[in-house]
């Protein structure tokens, strides 16, 4: 990935990934909601060696703006061969249970806006017969649990969407990489008590680039989550529904 | 509440301390009924980066590089960026830190707040002199860009201001050019203190970097026995050296057997280490070329070396005494510690006369000595209190960044601009150190001159227990 569109560039995982891409001398088009914070990330990338950095402040829930956004990014970088979809919200499960407005917000940001962006990007990448789409999903999408099933559902839907897209784009040589991080120590999880399973954004970012370079399909980062989720997925539903998870 | 944020000496320990990460320059400071204190990389030794009962504003996530001009060597970055990150950016492009402490794992904010010094103080002065501008965020939400021209009073209060004037968000630092990452160094054996003074005097005009290690157990006429290191950045294309190998691993510097099982810091092991160190390095006398990393940061080669002192932690004591009284005071301090509590590592250097902009800056003309003591409770504290007294009587000062025990009376004596400074302290900010050294002597017995053998005021060794 040399000319990369990064969506949700101010998220902790995206920032770490941007630093690694910058150090490789990639050209970057960074998108985030807060213009001032985005500017700091862009300056950081430029100082660390990115060949070119452009930025645009945008609320990605505005799906009507996606087509124009991708067009602008392509123009600015003189082409596009990679995209990282990293924006997302954790949401508050309890609030989502009480109110559809809250639940819809999570589904909208994590699934609908990503699906919209992927639609635009997939068509372009398919036409140019090249490119890598990297999407940050979550282990939470592997099985619904009472503690965060709205968030989990948004990521689960995303996973299925990506599977289909991967299937569709395989003949045109476009890679679709689903990244499933476990717990990551970021501002999004600042309120949670930390344990040994929490990985740093840097570690996750290295895993993301390794997966992208290797044009992998679905990866867990860190890898230990593949095993953990294998176990979690294989618990029979009859037992699972009685667990406190 | 977190036990994770401690100081480098791990003494005293702060058990009831909340941490609030600062992620963006646009963040607001948290509203709390308690006090706030910025926290960088926790490389201060005592309690100046601790805020028992309050909140630490942690800056590890405020770590973006905001710009670097390879033509002028000016770098702008957020305050949580470490000197290590700056070196990785600057060295390959021919620039180096103008001043660096003995570890590169400190933040720019922390380096400003303690106005750190390095081996080139006699030539360059302190880090603060190279900070062109920074932005200060106060708890009332106000933001000020400070420089020698804009808001100069805030600039001077904040350089060396111990994190008490507000949170530094970003800073602009002037780097210095280098030709390559190598330092041409020379090791000169020292017989005693007189030799140190003579070699210092002789070395300073021609050497940018000078520092001495002294044997902590030498007594009598041997006091000050040690090794003097002096060096300069290597000239361009020195001997056609393979510059590509600029990231050589540490082949030299301190090789301390930190992970020896049951390794304990008693008189015997300190003596063994000091003797070994002397013998190993005296062989390396003469000139050689060294990569900057082991030259400036020998201790960084061993991650977390502070843990060898065990749970009770350790205390560092660093003082500076004016040239006029230096000979006698340094001799007395070295002899007392050799007799009472052996220090593991003794470092001696002269400070020059280049003034710092900071009102509370520690460096001043004279001789500076740093000692490391394993924390053995009252015995250690009494010695450190004594060293504080000797320093005060010699007209010197103790370094707050290294301190856990100086008295309030001493602090006021060491920093005559204290009253002026107090007006700039953010009303919501405080630190364990600040409360300790600014309470009225009447309520803090530690501030009273200690008599020999008098019990020390109760400071819980591990408040977490
Ligand atoms: C091995 C070793 C060698 C050392 N050698 C030297 C030396 O040679 N010379 C020397 O001078 N020092 C030396 N030191 C001390 C060290 O350089 C200082 O204590 C330094 O200030 C630590 O920086 P930090 O980022 O860890 O800050 P911390 O220790 O976390 O904090 C230091 C102070 O800075 C304040 N602060 C931190 N960030 C900010 C911010 N963003 N805004 C406002 N205030 C802030 C804190 O409130 C605190 O008062 C050494 C320390 C070690 C461990």
XYZ file of C-alpha atoms in Angstrom, chain B:
465
model
C -6.769 4.632 41.355
C -3.614 3.157 40.044
C -0.317 1.905 41.348
C 1.143 1.984 37.855
C 2.439 5.535 37.868
C 5.425 5.744 40.156
C 8.656 7.706 40.134
C 11.928 6.201 38.979
C 13.247 5.672 42.517
C 9.971 3.996 43.510
C 10.237 5.875 46.786
C 8.078 7.281 48.129
C 5.242 5.294 46.621
C 1.993 7.004 45.801
C -0.867 4.592 46.257
C -3.962 6.748 45.955
C -3.455 8.463 42.665
C -5.777 8.656 39.676
C -4.509 8.836 36.107
C -6.182 10.864 33.396
C -4.652 10.405 29.942
C -4.286 13.555 27.847
C -4.713 12.474 24.231
C -5.204 15.675 22.278
C -4.106 19.269 22.509
C -7.810 20.082 22.345
C -8.572 18.073 25.506
C -9.882 19.914 28.503
C -8.385 19.307 31.896
C -10.630 17.084 34.009
C -12.791 18.727 36.633
C -11.893 17.288 40.016
C -12.077 18.371 43.596
C -8.521 17.119 44.050
C -5.321 18.401 42.466
C -3.742 17.780 39.070
C -0.134 17.173 38.044
C 1.348 16.493 34.592
C 3.221 13.196 34.349
C 5.701 12.465 31.581
C 7.724 9.266 31.639
C 8.163 9.119 35.417
C 11.951 9.407 35.152
C 12.156 11.738 38.112
C 13.456 9.864 41.122
C 11.561 11.128 44.131
C 8.115 12.637 44.522
C 8.156 15.604 42.139
C 6.225 13.611 39.518
C 3.804 12.120 42.068
C 0.494 13.428 43.314
C -0.679 11.300 46.214
C -4.435 11.669 46.630
C -4.766 13.618 43.370
C -4.792 13.062 39.624
C -1.904 12.653 37.204
C -2.364 14.063 33.723
C -0.475 11.421 31.799
C 1.078 12.558 28.527
C 2.298 9.322 26.931
C -0.536 9.653 24.383
C 0.214 13.318 23.685
C 3.071 12.227 21.480
C 2.836 13.652 17.972
C 5.653 15.191 16.009
C 4.350 18.431 14.576
C 7.167 19.464 12.304
C 10.901 19.345 11.691
C 12.925 21.748 9.609
C 16.019 19.872 8.479
C 17.617 23.144 7.358
C 17.376 24.969 10.688
C 17.132 22.028 13.100
C 13.971 23.303 14.758
C 11.598 20.558 15.836
C 8.073 21.073 17.076
C 6.290 18.310 18.951
C 3.666 17.545 21.525
C 4.895 17.500 25.109
C 4.690 13.732 25.580
C 7.169 12.971 22.780
C 10.285 11.339 24.200
C 13.858 12.390 23.553
C 14.301 8.911 22.078
C 11.719 9.714 19.399
C 13.417 13.038 18.678
C 16.776 11.301 18.273
C 15.325 8.752 15.857
C 13.965 11.621 13.813
C 16.928 13.960 13.993
C 20.125 11.908 14.026
C 19.764 10.424 10.532
C 19.262 13.983 9.275
C 22.354 15.360 10.999
C 20.904 16.873 14.154
C 21.181 16.080 17.847
C 19.634 17.222 21.116
C 21.242 20.464 22.303
C 21.259 19.094 25.853
C 20.411 15.598 27.028
C 20.054 13.972 30.429
C 21.531 10.533 31.110
C 18.443 8.769 29.789
C 16.643 9.304 26.504
C 13.389 7.952 27.906
C 12.112 11.274 29.196
C 9.406 13.414 27.659
C 9.943 16.876 26.247
C 7.440 18.234 28.802
C 9.379 16.599 31.630
C 12.693 17.887 30.268
C 11.292 21.433 30.288
C 9.606 21.152 33.689
C 12.893 20.045 35.290
C 15.051 22.155 32.962
C 17.380 19.187 32.619
C 21.126 19.402 32.126
C 23.658 17.160 30.472
C 27.355 16.490 30.178
C 27.757 19.743 28.245
C 26.393 22.090 30.875
C 29.701 23.942 31.110
C 29.298 24.837 27.454
C 25.587 24.758 26.631
C 23.671 25.396 29.838
C 20.287 23.732 30.318
C 17.638 22.240 28.019
C 15.343 25.202 28.667
C 17.689 27.531 26.790
C 16.872 25.713 23.562
C 13.108 25.716 23.997
C 11.972 28.444 21.653
C 8.264 28.327 22.396
C 5.654 26.184 24.033
C 1.951 26.334 24.783
C 0.690 26.191 28.327
C -2.831 25.041 29.251
C -4.160 26.142 32.625
C -6.994 24.647 34.639
C -9.159 27.709 33.934
C -9.057 26.684 30.275
C -6.742 29.500 29.218
C -3.968 28.759 26.754
C -0.780 30.751 26.349
C 2.003 30.483 23.839
C 5.149 31.275 25.825
C 8.591 32.248 24.583
C 11.301 34.676 25.646
C 9.244 37.309 23.786
C 5.615 36.256 24.293
C 4.478 35.891 27.894
C 8.118 35.817 29.059
C 7.160 35.624 32.727
C 5.144 32.437 32.119
C 8.019 31.103 30.058
C 10.523 31.659 32.852
C 8.194 30.267 35.507
C 7.435 27.115 33.495
C 11.001 26.233 32.485
C 12.088 24.364 35.590
C 8.595 24.936 36.995
C 8.120 21.331 38.178
C 4.840 20.900 36.299
C 3.057 23.326 38.605
C 2.279 26.227 36.286
C -0.012 24.254 33.964
C 0.199 21.582 31.297
C 2.661 22.103 28.437
C 0.884 20.982 25.265
C 3.640 21.307 22.682
C 7.083 22.822 22.394
C 9.560 23.949 19.788
C 13.177 22.945 20.378
C 16.324 24.104 18.609
C 18.559 21.098 17.885
C 22.290 21.213 17.188
C 24.042 19.940 14.081
C 26.250 16.850 14.043
C 28.300 15.257 11.290
C 27.661 11.678 12.325
C 26.333 9.734 15.337
C 29.746 9.190 16.892
C 31.500 10.770 19.833
C 35.253 10.854 20.159
C 35.773 10.041 23.833
C 38.661 9.788 26.175
C 38.893 8.171 29.594
C 41.295 9.630 32.130
C 41.881 7.838 35.452
C 41.569 10.043 38.534
C 43.601 9.499 41.710
C 41.441 11.629 43.942
C 39.334 14.775 44.137
C 42.223 17.090 43.395
C 42.782 15.220 40.175
C 39.105 15.663 39.326
C 39.356 19.419 39.709
C 42.559 19.580 37.718
C 41.313 17.380 34.869
C 37.975 19.243 34.744
C 39.730 22.569 34.440
C 42.056 21.272 31.788
C 39.322 19.473 29.794
C 36.519 21.992 29.640
C 37.949 24.417 27.115
C 38.395 21.719 24.462
C 35.692 19.204 25.315
C 31.991 19.655 24.891
C 31.157 16.721 27.137
C 32.700 16.019 30.517
C 31.650 13.835 33.425
C 33.346 11.708 36.058
C 32.456 8.476 37.774
C 33.915 8.153 41.229
C 34.432 5.106 43.400
C 31.835 5.333 46.142
C 33.860 3.506 48.763
C 37.227 5.215 48.421
C 38.146 6.940 51.692
C 40.778 9.309 53.043
C 43.334 10.439 50.478
C 41.691 8.263 47.871
C 38.351 10.080 47.986
C 37.415 10.989 44.453
C 39.295 8.084 42.883
C 37.590 7.451 39.604
C 37.415 7.913 35.867
C 36.982 11.102 33.933
C 35.183 10.931 30.606
C 35.494 13.704 28.081
C 34.433 13.884 24.482
C 33.346 15.758 21.409
C 31.141 14.827 18.509
C 33.307 13.186 15.874
C 34.444 15.384 12.989
C 33.086 14.760 9.478
C 34.156 11.513 7.793
C 36.292 10.576 10.716
C 38.739 7.952 9.461
C 36.215 6.852 6.865
C 34.179 5.147 9.544
C 31.238 3.044 8.383
C 28.477 5.503 9.185
C 25.904 3.038 7.986
C 26.473 1.146 11.202
C 25.003 4.020 13.107
C 22.827 1.771 15.189
C 25.509 -0.345 16.725
C 24.388 -2.161 19.800
C 25.802 -1.251 23.148
C 29.241 -2.743 23.180
C 30.452 -0.662 26.049
C 29.258 1.490 28.861
C 28.040 -0.024 32.081
C 27.697 -3.751 32.114
C 26.043 -4.291 35.441
C 25.026 -7.870 36.275
C 21.519 -6.746 37.116
C 19.876 -10.076 36.702
C 22.226 -11.976 38.975
C 20.055 -14.095 41.231
C 19.993 -12.817 44.758
C 22.047 -9.821 43.778
C 21.837 -7.482 46.701
C 23.224 -4.062 47.201
C 25.283 -4.369 50.334
C 28.668 -2.914 51.126
C 30.387 -5.920 49.650
C 28.607 -5.926 46.294
C 28.920 -2.169 45.958
C 32.630 -2.481 46.649
C 32.972 -5.322 44.187
C 31.104 -3.447 41.505
C 33.076 -0.267 41.979
C 36.410 -2.070 41.929
C 35.431 -4.084 38.880
C 34.117 -1.064 37.077
C 37.287 0.842 37.766
C 39.526 -1.948 36.586
C 37.478 -2.724 33.479
C 37.380 0.872 32.354
C 40.829 2.001 33.321
C 42.016 -0.433 30.660
C 40.032 1.544 28.137
C 41.930 4.723 28.885
C 42.869 6.789 25.938
C 40.819 7.888 22.968
C 38.192 5.914 21.168
C 35.193 6.402 18.985
C 31.840 5.588 20.487
C 28.304 5.602 19.170
C 26.275 8.306 20.931
C 23.959 5.772 22.529
C 26.314 4.058 24.996
C 28.148 7.333 25.548
C 25.125 9.350 26.615
C 22.778 6.619 27.786
C 24.760 3.743 29.328
C 21.976 2.971 31.790
C 19.277 2.780 29.128
C 20.839 -0.460 27.905
C 19.199 -2.224 30.808
C 15.474 -1.642 30.821
C 13.925 -1.139 34.220
C 17.237 -1.205 36.070
C 15.591 0.717 38.884
C 13.988 -2.548 39.946
C 17.221 -4.067 41.162
C 16.757 -2.071 44.336
C 13.722 -4.152 45.170
C 10.354 -3.128 46.505
C 11.620 -0.450 48.853
C 13.136 1.472 45.972
C 16.062 3.821 46.194
C 16.898 7.442 46.679
C 19.089 9.574 44.541
C 20.714 12.647 45.955
C 22.093 15.271 43.605
C 23.496 18.549 44.771
C 25.458 21.409 43.299
C 27.884 23.415 45.418
C 29.640 26.628 44.393
C 33.279 26.389 43.337
C 34.461 28.200 46.486
C 33.111 25.554 48.846
C 33.075 22.592 46.469
C 36.312 20.899 47.477
C 35.428 20.582 51.156
C 31.711 19.906 50.731
C 32.145 17.195 48.073
C 34.834 15.536 50.162
C 32.588 15.526 53.204
C 29.583 14.175 51.294
C 31.604 11.397 49.695
C 33.235 10.413 52.966
C 29.995 10.390 54.907
C 28.222 8.228 52.389
C 31.177 5.839 52.115
C 31.072 5.496 55.893
C 27.342 5.339 56.490
C 25.343 4.111 53.488
C 27.374 3.101 50.448
C 26.106 4.628 47.267
C 25.986 2.434 44.193
C 26.914 4.990 41.584
C 28.595 8.369 42.064
C 28.700 10.927 39.291
C 30.625 14.178 39.478
C 30.671 17.089 37.046
C 31.148 20.825 36.965
C 28.376 23.196 35.940
C 29.304 26.297 34.010
C 28.024 29.824 34.192
C 25.576 29.793 31.276
C 22.368 31.052 32.898
C 19.012 29.341 32.483
C 15.807 31.234 31.823
C 13.983 29.236 34.531
C 13.372 30.769 37.937
C 13.465 27.377 39.625
C 16.242 25.884 37.527
C 18.610 23.731 39.509
C 21.933 24.122 37.635
C 24.206 26.964 38.697
C 27.964 27.454 38.601
C 29.794 24.916 40.738
C 30.319 21.202 41.117
C 27.475 18.724 41.003
C 27.485 15.293 42.609
C 24.862 12.567 42.267
C 24.643 9.523 44.544
C 22.310 6.502 44.504
C 21.231 4.922 47.762
C 19.226 1.766 48.203
C 16.405 2.675 50.541
C 17.292 1.187 53.906
C 14.729 3.222 55.791
C 15.712 5.627 58.516
C 19.442 5.113 58.150
C 19.289 6.239 54.524
C 16.908 9.098 55.188
C 19.042 10.436 57.996
C 22.105 10.401 55.754
C 20.258 12.168 52.964
C 18.994 14.780 55.418
C 22.596 15.286 56.517
C 23.779 15.666 52.917
C 21.015 18.203 52.422
C 22.317 20.141 55.426
C 25.926 20.023 54.190
C 24.773 21.278 50.799
C 22.828 24.113 52.346
C 25.722 25.181 54.529
C 28.014 25.134 51.519
C 25.668 27.544 49.719
C 24.577 24.935 47.158
C 21.285 23.393 46.087
C 19.596 19.989 45.818
C 17.942 18.899 42.543
C 14.151 18.509 42.975
C 13.995 15.930 40.148
C 16.199 13.625 42.199
C 14.870 14.424 45.617
C 12.617 12.642 48.078
C 13.817 14.140 51.346
C 15.022 17.751 51.219
C 13.572 20.004 53.876
C 11.190 22.886 53.220
C 13.740 25.234 54.736
C 16.398 23.998 52.317
C 14.080 24.272 49.320
C 13.334 27.918 50.106
C 17.037 28.621 50.538
C 18.035 26.867 47.323
C 15.477 28.644 45.174
C 15.421 32.320 46.090
C 12.859 33.098 43.374
C 10.350 30.811 45.083
C 7.987 33.572 46.249
C 7.818 35.064 42.793
C 7.198 31.599 41.337
C 4.300 30.865 43.688
C 2.104 33.454 41.967
C 2.333 31.370 38.759
C 1.368 28.020 40.243
C -1.951 26.843 38.826
C -4.468 26.785 41.698
C -5.616 23.291 40.660
C -2.074 21.888 40.359
C 0.088 20.388 43.060
C 2.462 17.494 43.680
C 3.563 15.335 46.564
C 6.907 17.121 46.377
C 5.364 20.577 46.350
C 3.232 19.912 49.414
C 6.246 18.454 51.201
C 8.581 21.381 50.561
C 6.172 24.277 50.901
C 4.370 23.500 54.127
C 5.183 25.824 57.009
C 8.105 24.455 59.062
C 5.925 24.415 62.194
C 3.658 21.674 60.882
C 6.366 19.730 59.072
C 8.985 18.476 61.512
C 11.132 17.363 58.581
C 11.855 21.004 57.933
C 13.645 21.395 61.248
C 17.373 20.888 61.277
C 17.946 17.326 62.290
C 20.074 16.504 65.240
C 22.335 13.533 65.025
C 20.351 10.507 66.068
C 17.010 12.273 66.219
C 14.175 10.116 64.907
C 12.979 11.124 61.508
C 9.406 12.278 61.073
C 7.121 9.514 60.016
C 6.924 9.179 56.277
C 5.393 5.829 55.526
C 7.827 3.726 53.612
C 5.099 2.098 51.600
C 1.873 3.896 51.971
C 0.244 1.163 49.941
C 0.628 -1.326 52.774
